[in-house]
Amino acid sequence: MNFDDKVPIYYQIENYIYHEIITGTLKPGEKLPSVRQLAVDVTANVNTVQRALSEMIAAEMIESKRGRGNFVTMDTTKIDQLKVKLVTTQLERVYEQLHALNLSDEEIVTSLQHYIQQRGQAK
């Protein structure tokens, strides 16, 4: 995993795991790799990975079962809410960046529609 120096590593690990959950790579109720294995997978310190997991446990996105490991929540409503939150965060960034270029809301919508059409034709 390539880390961005401007963002805390534990936060980037959280987002990586959230992405795995939202895309279905990690399914509801599925066991996560051990902390040590995750640390190897993402090339990070075990303590940093543990902090990311602790944050996710506090957010109730994963459940820790003593002696058995960490598991993705079975609550699909929470997963859906997470997806909406992450999509909204991305849209906020793009919206602010495009407004900084002095685009109106209408121009942003038109540009996005045009972009989507071009992407669809490229496939």
mmCIF file of C-alpha atoms in Angstrom:
data_model
loop_
_atom_site.group_PDB
_atom_site.id
_atom_site.type_symbol
_atom_site.label_atom_id
_atom_site.label_comp_id
_atom_site.label_asym_id
_atom_site.label_seq_id
_atom_site.Cartn_x
_atom_site.Cartn_y
_atom_site.Cartn_z
ATOM 1 C CA MET A 1 0.000 0.000 0.000
ATOM 2 C CA ASN A 2 1.305 3.451 -0.883
ATOM 3 C CA PHE A 3 0.712 5.909 1.927
ATOM 4 C CA ASP A 4 0.073 9.646 1.615
ATOM 5 C CA ASP A 5 2.336 11.553 4.005
ATOM 6 C CA LYS A 6 -0.379 14.175 4.561
ATOM 7 C CA VAL A 7 -2.926 11.726 6.012
ATOM 8 C CA PRO A 8 -2.423 9.598 9.147
ATOM 9 C CA ILE A 9 -1.543 6.017 8.189
ATOM 10 C CA TYR A 10 -4.134 4.460 10.507
ATOM 11 C CA TYR A 11 -6.822 6.525 8.744
ATOM 12 C CA GLN A 12 -5.627 5.328 5.335
ATOM 13 C CA ILE A 13 -5.739 1.722 6.572
ATOM 14 C CA GLU A 14 -9.305 2.286 7.815
ATOM 15 C CA ASN A 15 -10.317 3.628 4.416
ATOM 16 C CA TYR A 16 -8.643 0.675 2.692
ATOM 17 C CA ILE A 17 -10.620 -1.804 4.806
ATOM 18 C CA TYR A 18 -13.818 0.233 4.382
ATOM 19 C CA HIS A 19 -13.295 0.075 0.624
ATOM 20 C CA GLU A 20 -12.929 -3.710 0.859
ATOM 21 C CA ILE A 21 -16.210 -3.877 2.813
ATOM 22 C CA ILE A 22 -18.157 -1.573 0.494
ATOM 23 C CA THR A 23 -17.010 -3.336 -2.672
ATOM 24 C CA GLY A 24 -17.928 -6.722 -1.204
ATOM 25 C CA THR A 25 -14.383 -8.046 -1.103
ATOM 26 C CA LEU A 26 -14.999 -8.413 2.638
ATOM 27 C CA LYS A 27 -18.561 -9.600 3.151
ATOM 28 C CA PRO A 28 -20.819 -9.042 6.193
ATOM 29 C CA GLY A 29 -19.799 -11.468 8.947
ATOM 30 C CA GLU A 30 -16.512 -12.350 7.248
ATOM 31 C CA LYS A 31 -13.411 -12.693 9.380
ATOM 32 C CA LEU A 32 -10.644 -10.156 8.775
ATOM 33 C CA PRO A 33 -7.041 -11.287 8.543
ATOM 34 C CA SER A 34 -5.124 -11.161 11.822
ATOM 35 C CA VAL A 35 -3.591 -7.855 12.898
ATOM 36 C CA ARG A 36 -0.131 -9.170 12.058
ATOM 37 C CA GLN A 37 -1.238 -10.369 8.622
ATOM 38 C CA LEU A 38 -2.928 -7.043 7.885
ATOM 39 C CA ALA A 39 0.269 -5.252 8.933
ATOM 40 C CA VAL A 40 2.234 -7.353 6.445
ATOM 41 C CA ASP A 41 -0.395 -6.873 3.726
ATOM 42 C CA VAL A 42 -0.433 -3.087 4.009
ATOM 43 C CA THR A 43 3.246 -2.748 5.022
ATOM 44 C CA ALA A 44 2.522 -0.914 8.252
ATOM 45 C CA ASN A 45 3.379 -1.260 11.919
ATOM 46 C CA VAL A 46 1.201 -3.678 13.916
ATOM 47 C CA ASN A 47 0.320 -0.903 16.398
ATOM 48 C CA THR A 48 -0.865 1.329 13.553
ATOM 49 C CA VAL A 49 -3.072 -1.438 12.172
ATOM 50 C CA GLN A 50 -4.439 -2.088 15.670
ATOM 51 C CA ARG A 51 -5.338 1.591 16.007
ATOM 52 C CA ALA A 52 -7.217 1.483 12.689
ATOM 53 C CA LEU A 53 -9.106 -1.615 13.809
ATOM 54 C CA SER A 54 -9.883 -0.043 17.198
ATOM 55 C CA GLU A 55 -11.404 2.968 15.438
ATOM 56 C CA MET A 56 -13.473 0.646 13.261
ATOM 57 C CA ILE A 57 -14.639 -1.322 16.302
ATOM 58 C CA ALA A 58 -15.668 1.939 17.978
ATOM 59 C CA ALA A 59 -17.610 2.843 14.806
ATOM 60 C CA GLU A 60 -19.213 -0.635 14.969
ATOM 61 C CA MET A 61 -18.112 -1.478 11.419
ATOM 62 C CA ILE A 62 -16.209 -4.501 12.664
ATOM 63 C CA GLU A 63 -16.775 -6.664 15.709
ATOM 64 C CA SER A 64 -14.044 -8.122 17.841
ATOM 65 C CA LYS A 65 -14.766 -11.603 19.149
ATOM 66 C CA ARG A 66 -12.350 -12.528 21.890
ATOM 67 C CA GLY A 67 -10.114 -15.403 20.891
ATOM 68 C CA ARG A 68 -11.638 -15.621 17.418
ATOM 69 C CA GLY A 69 -10.618 -12.380 15.705
ATOM 70 C CA ASN A 70 -12.284 -9.419 14.046
ATOM 71 C CA PHE A 71 -15.332 -9.714 11.818
ATOM 72 C CA VAL A 72 -17.161 -7.385 9.445
ATOM 73 C CA THR A 73 -20.461 -6.236 10.918
ATOM 74 C CA MET A 74 -23.552 -8.173 9.889
ATOM 75 C CA ASP A 75 -25.528 -4.907 9.924
ATOM 76 C CA THR A 76 -25.898 -4.139 6.212
ATOM 77 C CA THR A 77 -27.615 -0.847 7.087
ATOM 78 C CA LYS A 78 -24.345 0.344 8.654
ATOM 79 C CA ILE A 79 -22.458 -0.726 5.531
ATOM 80 C CA ASP A 80 -24.928 1.171 3.336
ATOM 81 C CA GLN A 81 -24.565 4.247 5.558
ATOM 82 C CA LEU A 82 -20.782 3.979 5.295
ATOM 83 C CA LYS A 83 -21.023 3.872 1.513
ATOM 84 C CA VAL A 84 -23.198 7.004 1.458
ATOM 85 C CA LYS A 85 -20.772 8.760 3.807
ATOM 86 C CA LEU A 86 -17.709 7.906 1.712
ATOM 87 C CA VAL A 87 -19.425 8.868 -1.551
ATOM 88 C CA THR A 88 -20.557 12.170 -0.022
ATOM 89 C CA THR A 89 -17.022 12.900 1.178
ATOM 90 C CA GLN A 90 -15.643 12.328 -2.318
ATOM 91 C CA LEU A 91 -18.352 14.477 -3.891
ATOM 92 C CA GLU A 92 -17.678 17.288 -1.415
ATOM 93 C CA ARG A 93 -14.001 17.318 -2.413
ATOM 94 C CA VAL A 94 -14.762 17.385 -6.138
ATOM 95 C CA TYR A 95 -17.473 20.017 -5.676
ATOM 96 C CA GLU A 96 -15.163 22.331 -3.731
ATOM 97 C CA GLN A 97 -12.347 21.877 -6.256
ATOM 98 C CA LEU A 98 -14.620 22.631 -9.202
ATOM 99 C CA HIS A 99 -16.105 25.675 -7.479
ATOM 100 C CA ALA A 100 -12.542 26.880 -6.912
ATOM 101 C CA LEU A 101 -12.255 26.871 -10.719
ATOM 102 C CA ASN A 102 -15.275 29.250 -10.789
ATOM 103 C CA LEU A 103 -17.665 26.671 -12.245
ATOM 104 C CA SER A 104 -21.339 27.120 -11.445
ATOM 105 C CA ASP A 105 -23.434 24.223 -10.183
ATOM 106 C CA GLU A 106 -24.979 23.923 -13.646
ATOM 107 C CA GLU A 107 -21.536 23.777 -15.281
ATOM 108 C CA ILE A 108 -20.447 21.123 -12.788
ATOM 109 C CA VAL A 109 -23.492 18.963 -13.577
ATOM 110 C CA THR A 110 -23.006 19.418 -17.324
ATOM 111 C CA SER A 111 -19.304 18.577 -17.047
ATOM 112 C CA LEU A 112 -20.042 15.465 -14.996
ATOM 113 C CA GLN A 113 -22.681 14.278 -17.456
ATOM 114 C CA HIS A 114 -20.281 14.845 -20.346
ATOM 115 C CA TYR A 115 -17.541 12.970 -18.519
ATOM 116 C CA ILE A 116 -19.840 10.013 -17.789
ATOM 117 C CA GLN A 117 -20.897 9.858 -21.454
ATOM 118 C CA GLN A 118 -17.266 9.822 -22.579
ATOM 119 C CA ARG A 119 -16.399 7.083 -20.081
ATOM 120 C CA GLY A 120 -19.332 5.008 -21.255
ATOM 121 C CA GLN A 121 -18.258 5.317 -24.874
ATOM 122 C CA ALA A 122 -14.671 4.393 -23.999
ATOM 123 C CA LYS A 123 -15.818 1.069 -22.563
#
